[in-house]
Amino acid sequence: MTQPILQTEGLSKSFTLHLQGGVRIPVLADVDLTLLPGECVALSGPSGAGKSTLMRSLYGNYRAGSGRILVRHDGAMVDIASADPRTIIAVRDRTLGYVSQFLRVVPRVPALDVVAEVLVGRGVAVARARDAAHDLLLRLNIPPRLHAVPPATFSGGEQQRVNLARGFIGAHPVLLLDEPTASLDGANSAVVIEMIRQAKARGVAIVGIFHDAEVRDQVADRLFPVMPLQDAA
Amino acid sequence: MNDESLLSARGLSLHFGAIPALVDVDVDLWPGEVLAIVGESGSGKTTLLNVLSGRMAADAGVVWYRDPAGRLVDVHAMPAPALRTLHRSDWGFVHQNPRDNLRMAVSAGGNVGERLMAQGARHYANIRAEAMRWLEEVEIDADRIDDLPRTFSGGMLQRLQIARTLVTHPRLVFMDEPTGGLDVSVQARLLDLIRSLVARFSIAVVLVTHDIAVARLLAQRIVVMQRGRVVETGLTDQVLDDPQHPYTQLLVSSVLQA
Amino acid sequence: MSARMQGYNFAYLDEQTKRMIRRALLKAVAIPGHQVPFGSREMPLPYGWGTGGIQVTASVLGANDVLKVIDQGADDTTNAVSIRRFFARTAGVATTTHTDAATVIQTRHRIPEKQLREDQIIVYQVPQPEPLFRLEPSRAETRRMHGLSDYGLMHVKLYEDIARFGQVSISYDYPVMVNHRYLMSPSPIPSFDNPKMHMMPALQLFGAGREKRIYAIPPYTDVRSLDFDDHPFRATRAPHACGLCGATDSYLDEVVTDDRGGRLFVCSDTDHCTERRETGCVGAEGVPEAAE
């Protein structure tokens, strides 16, 4: 039997807004999600239900309130909810990839290097990393004339594709995709769908939020419902 | 992953009269890691930087540094000559105002070469070649090597200071608001430069900044200080995107979104 | 020689002061190149005229010593003559202009051409004992630099010279490392004289009256002029022969002889020049000794 590569146990998350008189907003309660290699799970639920919160908690971008988030990293299960920052950085580096909705990068860095630095950070030679980034950007229809340009001035769709290239180049065993095709046209969506399928075929496990039902149906193996909680008094 | 920290502070406390500048502060830094210390003016972040680097004594607490030979040394118990040697070889300090560090009456090449000469370099052509390489590394034209710093712009001065600091390949650099006081466009270039140099030479950095965007771009981990205390610490993006402490929430929500 | 003046202690200074200076000298000899503070006294001549040198000379002078005083190499300038006469009158010691005959030589800005011997002492007059003072304004900081042997800054100065002029442009007061430990000002002697300090058999004492510092180089001590491996120190002199004695290896002074651009290069060390001429050496502008 295949072992899960990502698993949450009783994951809960709430926000305490100290600036609003300490009001506490619970968002996730007792989430038990299991993800196998090669599987794509789509988080489903109305907007505001906490899909992005769950995704960010899985990545360690939000701090889990209680419960565990186990990720198989270097052959052992690591609990993202309780791991120290350096462990989370190591998990993100080699195991857990994340494509956020918006690209956030250092000004002045060319698109090519934004993508290549994922590999350079792992010790890959700069020339090789740039070659890989070049190929991936081309595949995502970012023409070579844009490779040397910092993406800050790109359109939303172009930024999204640079972001996807950055997410896919690392070939992480687990990928978290937050609305990967939200601002893409049909042709580019098709490229992304194909990339997701190929990743799955390689055994990559994917958790996604797909706004577009058509895209979702083409890549997701199953849905994982995320429902809004009653606000605690 | 290397589990041995490069710099570790435990229980640092310091009072200026009745004012608590540091209250029971613990800090750890690992090799090649950028740690940001954020907080508003007067929160004690610059004091912490000065105590960590041995430039200022604390009332209580200890700062350990692991030297290149792997030995732990108590920074505040080090003899002055050893600390000074550390500061000009294995450590570096980048000041907010480059004029505090540079010799304004000495050429750019002399400024960069000084740390080499202080370490005993005695071959003029080699020193000059190394200075030239580092000027290029920080994107200063090599033919400015004999110019005096006073002919440089603010951004160039800061880059010159960085070249002067990194020429001895330090493992640990303390930075005090390195992008403060610079134009936004100049700041972006400098941030990018610092980021790539630090990554390429795997330099550990303790970075003091009041600018959360700078911390987000450069640092893997962050320490939030308020009135001399560490109120929150952790992964930079986690602390900034999901702040737990009231003060951190205030700090994050006060930033203008560009 | 001349009779001692009455009413003054031997060599002008009182015994307590001389003892204090000798203690400073002993310390200075023990730590070659290190500046030792001392209680400099008011002397009957202005600062800059050799008050430091005079106090050191007064402290080491004995009744049987033979004193020579030179100023820029010359025995016959006002300053040299005055100081020589001062000690002749206050100590009653013998004086000489011959380097050979002297046991104590007080000097301003030169070292005699003739190699000094173990039984001789040379006393330098020093205006500014701190070699780093033009580079680092803080005295506390220069003391720290000496303490830690942190002399990168001095090399920065040499670096700047080479970068700007293609060579080190310091022609006098060229800094030296003494005994591999202390950076030292050799006093404003020409850099031509620097190599003479290295392994000199005579004891070298330095006195700075206004700055209240004494330092020393014991006999046979390593003294190196600072340099770079690829720009080694070179002693330079004017590329001429002495007009009077024809010497090509001595340090030369340039003397303007008329208002039509006429000039003459002559030995700065007058005793050296005289001695050579007495043995028959004649330069291009010189007159044979016998014809005088």
JSON list of C-alpha atoms in Angstrom, two decimals, chain A residues 13-19 56 59-64 80 84-90 92 104-109 117 166, chain B residues 1-3 30 33 139 188-189 191-193 195 216-217 220-221 232-235 237-239 241-242 244-246 249-250 253:
[
{"chain": "A", "resi": 13, "resn": "LYS", "atom": "CA", "xyz": [-6.62, 27.34, 12.69]},
{"chain": "A", "resi": 14, "resn": "SER", "atom": "CA", "xyz": [-8.07, 30.56, 13.97]},
{"chain": "A", "resi": 15, "resn": "PHE", "atom": "CA", "xyz": [-6.99, 34.17, 13.82]},
{"chain": "A", "resi": 16, "resn": "THR", "atom": "CA", "xyz": [-6.93, 36.48, 16.81]},
{"chain": "A", "resi": 17, "resn": "LEU", "atom": "CA", "xyz": [-7.16, 40.12, 15.79]},
{"chain": "A", "resi": 18, "resn": "HIS", "atom": "CA", "xyz": [-5.55, 42.04, 18.60]},
{"chain": "A", "resi": 19, "resn": "LEU", "atom": "CA", "xyz": [-6.14, 45.35, 16.89]},
{"chain": "A", "resi": 56, "resn": "ARG", "atom": "CA", "xyz": [-1.04, 28.40, 3.51]},
{"chain": "A", "resi": 59, "resn": "TYR", "atom": "CA", "xyz": [3.05, 25.42, 3.51]},
{"chain": "A", "resi": 60, "resn": "GLY", "atom": "CA", "xyz": [3.83, 26.80, 6.94]},
{"chain": "A", "resi": 61, "resn": "ASN", "atom": "CA", "xyz": [3.02, 30.30, 5.79]},
{"chain": "A", "resi": 62, "resn": "TYR", "atom": "CA", "xyz": [0.27, 30.38, 8.43]},
{"chain": "A", "resi": 63, "resn": "ARG", "atom": "CA", "xyz": [0.88, 28.93, 11.83]},
{"chain": "A", "resi": 64, "resn": "ALA", "atom": "CA", "xyz": [-1.37, 25.95, 12.60]},
{"chain": "A", "resi": 80, "resn": "ILE", "atom": "CA", "xyz": [5.11, 21.39, 9.69]},
{"chain": "A", "resi": 84, "resn": "ASP", "atom": "CA", "xyz": [11.41, 24.89, 13.68]},
{"chain": "A", "resi": 85, "resn": "PRO", "atom": "CA", "xyz": [11.83, 27.50, 10.94]},
{"chain": "A", "resi": 86, "resn": "ARG", "atom": "CA", "xyz": [14.99, 25.99, 9.53]},
{"chain": "A", "resi": 87, "resn": "THR", "atom": "CA", "xyz": [13.32, 22.60, 9.08]},
{"chain": "A", "resi": 88, "resn": "ILE", "atom": "CA", "xyz": [10.41, 24.26, 7.29]},
{"chain": "A", "resi": 89, "resn": "ILE", "atom": "CA", "xyz": [12.87, 26.05, 5.01]},
{"chain": "A", "resi": 90, "resn": "ALA", "atom": "CA", "xyz": [14.55, 22.73, 4.20]},
{"chain": "A", "resi": 92, "resn": "ARG", "atom": "CA", "xyz": [10.17, 23.96, 1.24]},
{"chain": "A", "resi": 104, "resn": "ARG", "atom": "CA", "xyz": [6.38, 38.45, -4.98]},
{"chain": "A", "resi": 105, "resn": "VAL", "atom": "CA", "xyz": [9.98, 39.06, -6.00]},
{"chain": "A", "resi": 106, "resn": "VAL", "atom": "CA", "xyz": [12.93, 41.35, -5.52]},
{"chain": "A", "resi": 107, "resn": "PRO", "atom": "CA", "xyz": [12.74, 44.33, -7.85]},
{"chain": "A", "resi": 108, "resn": "ARG", "atom": "CA", "xyz": [15.31, 44.42, -10.65]},
{"chain": "A", "resi": 109, "resn": "VAL", "atom": "CA", "xyz": [15.83, 40.64, -10.87]},
{"chain": "A", "resi": 117, "resn": "GLU", "atom": "CA", "xyz": [17.33, 30.90, -8.42]},
{"chain": "A", "resi": 166, "resn": "ARG", "atom": "CA", "xyz": [9.18, 29.15, -10.41]},
{"chain": "B", "resi": 1, "resn": "MET", "atom": "CA", "xyz": [21.49, 20.93, 7.30]},
{"chain": "B", "resi": 2, "resn": "ASN", "atom": "CA", "xyz": [24.13, 22.07, 9.73]},
{"chain": "B", "resi": 3, "resn": "ASP", "atom": "CA", "xyz": [22.78, 21.94, 13.26]},
{"chain": "B", "resi": 30, "resn": "TRP", "atom": "CA", "xyz": [23.06, 29.55, 11.64]},
{"chain": "B", "resi": 33, "resn": "GLU", "atom": "CA", "xyz": [21.34, 32.46, 7.15]},
{"chain": "B", "resi": 139, "resn": "GLU", "atom": "CA", "xyz": [28.76, 47.14, -9.67]},
{"chain": "B", "resi": 188, "resn": "ALA", "atom": "CA", "xyz": [16.04, 48.10, -4.76]},
{"chain": "B", "resi": 189, "resn": "ARG", "atom": "CA", "xyz": [19.35, 47.70, -6.54]},
{"chain": "B", "resi": 191, "resn": "LEU", "atom": "CA", "xyz": [18.78, 44.91, -1.85]},
{"chain": "B", "resi": 192, "resn": "ASP", "atom": "CA", "xyz": [19.21, 42.76, -4.90]},
{"chain": "B", "resi": 193, "resn": "LEU", "atom": "CA", "xyz": [22.98, 43.07, -4.65]},
{"chain": "B", "resi": 195, "resn": "ARG", "atom": "CA", "xyz": [20.77, 39.26, -1.54]},
{"chain": "B", "resi": 216, "resn": "ARG", "atom": "CA", "xyz": [10.82, 40.01, 3.79]},
{"chain": "B", "resi": 217, "resn": "LEU", "atom": "CA", "xyz": [13.12, 40.17, 0.79]},
{"chain": "B", "resi": 220, "resn": "GLN", "atom": "CA", "xyz": [14.73, 33.71, 6.17]},
{"chain": "B", "resi": 221, "resn": "ARG", "atom": "CA", "xyz": [13.99, 34.33, 9.83]},
{"chain": "B", "resi": 232, "resn": "GLU", "atom": "CA", "xyz": [7.83, 37.23, 18.28]},
{"chain": "B", "resi": 233, "resn": "THR", "atom": "CA", "xyz": [10.28, 35.21, 16.22]},
{"chain": "B", "resi": 234, "resn": "GLY", "atom": "CA", "xyz": [10.07, 32.67, 13.42]},
{"chain": "B", "resi": 235, "resn": "LEU", "atom": "CA", "xyz": [9.95, 32.21, 9.67]},
{"chain": "B", "resi": 237, "resn": "ASP", "atom": "CA", "xyz": [6.86, 34.99, 5.85]},
{"chain": "B", "resi": 238, "resn": "GLN", "atom": "CA", "xyz": [4.95, 33.27, 8.66]},
{"chain": "B", "resi": 239, "resn": "VAL", "atom": "CA", "xyz": [5.57, 36.09, 11.14]},
{"chain": "B", "resi": 241, "resn": "ASP", "atom": "CA", "xyz": [1.64, 36.99, 7.05]},
{"chain": "B", "resi": 242, "resn": "ASP", "atom": "CA", "xyz": [0.24, 35.46, 10.23]},
{"chain": "B", "resi": 244, "resn": "GLN", "atom": "CA", "xyz": [0.53, 36.41, 16.51]},
{"chain": "B", "resi": 245, "resn": "HIS", "atom": "CA", "xyz": [1.62, 39.18, 18.85]},
{"chain": "B", "resi": 246, "resn": "PRO", "atom": "CA", "xyz": [-0.42, 42.42, 19.06]},
{"chain": "B", "resi": 249, "resn": "GLN", "atom": "CA", "xyz": [0.06, 42.82, 14.01]},
{"chain": "B", "resi": 250, "resn": "LEU", "atom": "CA", "xyz": [0.29, 46.56, 14.52]},
{"chain": "B", "resi": 253, "resn": "SER", "atom": "CA", "xyz": [-0.78, 46.56, 9.43]}
]
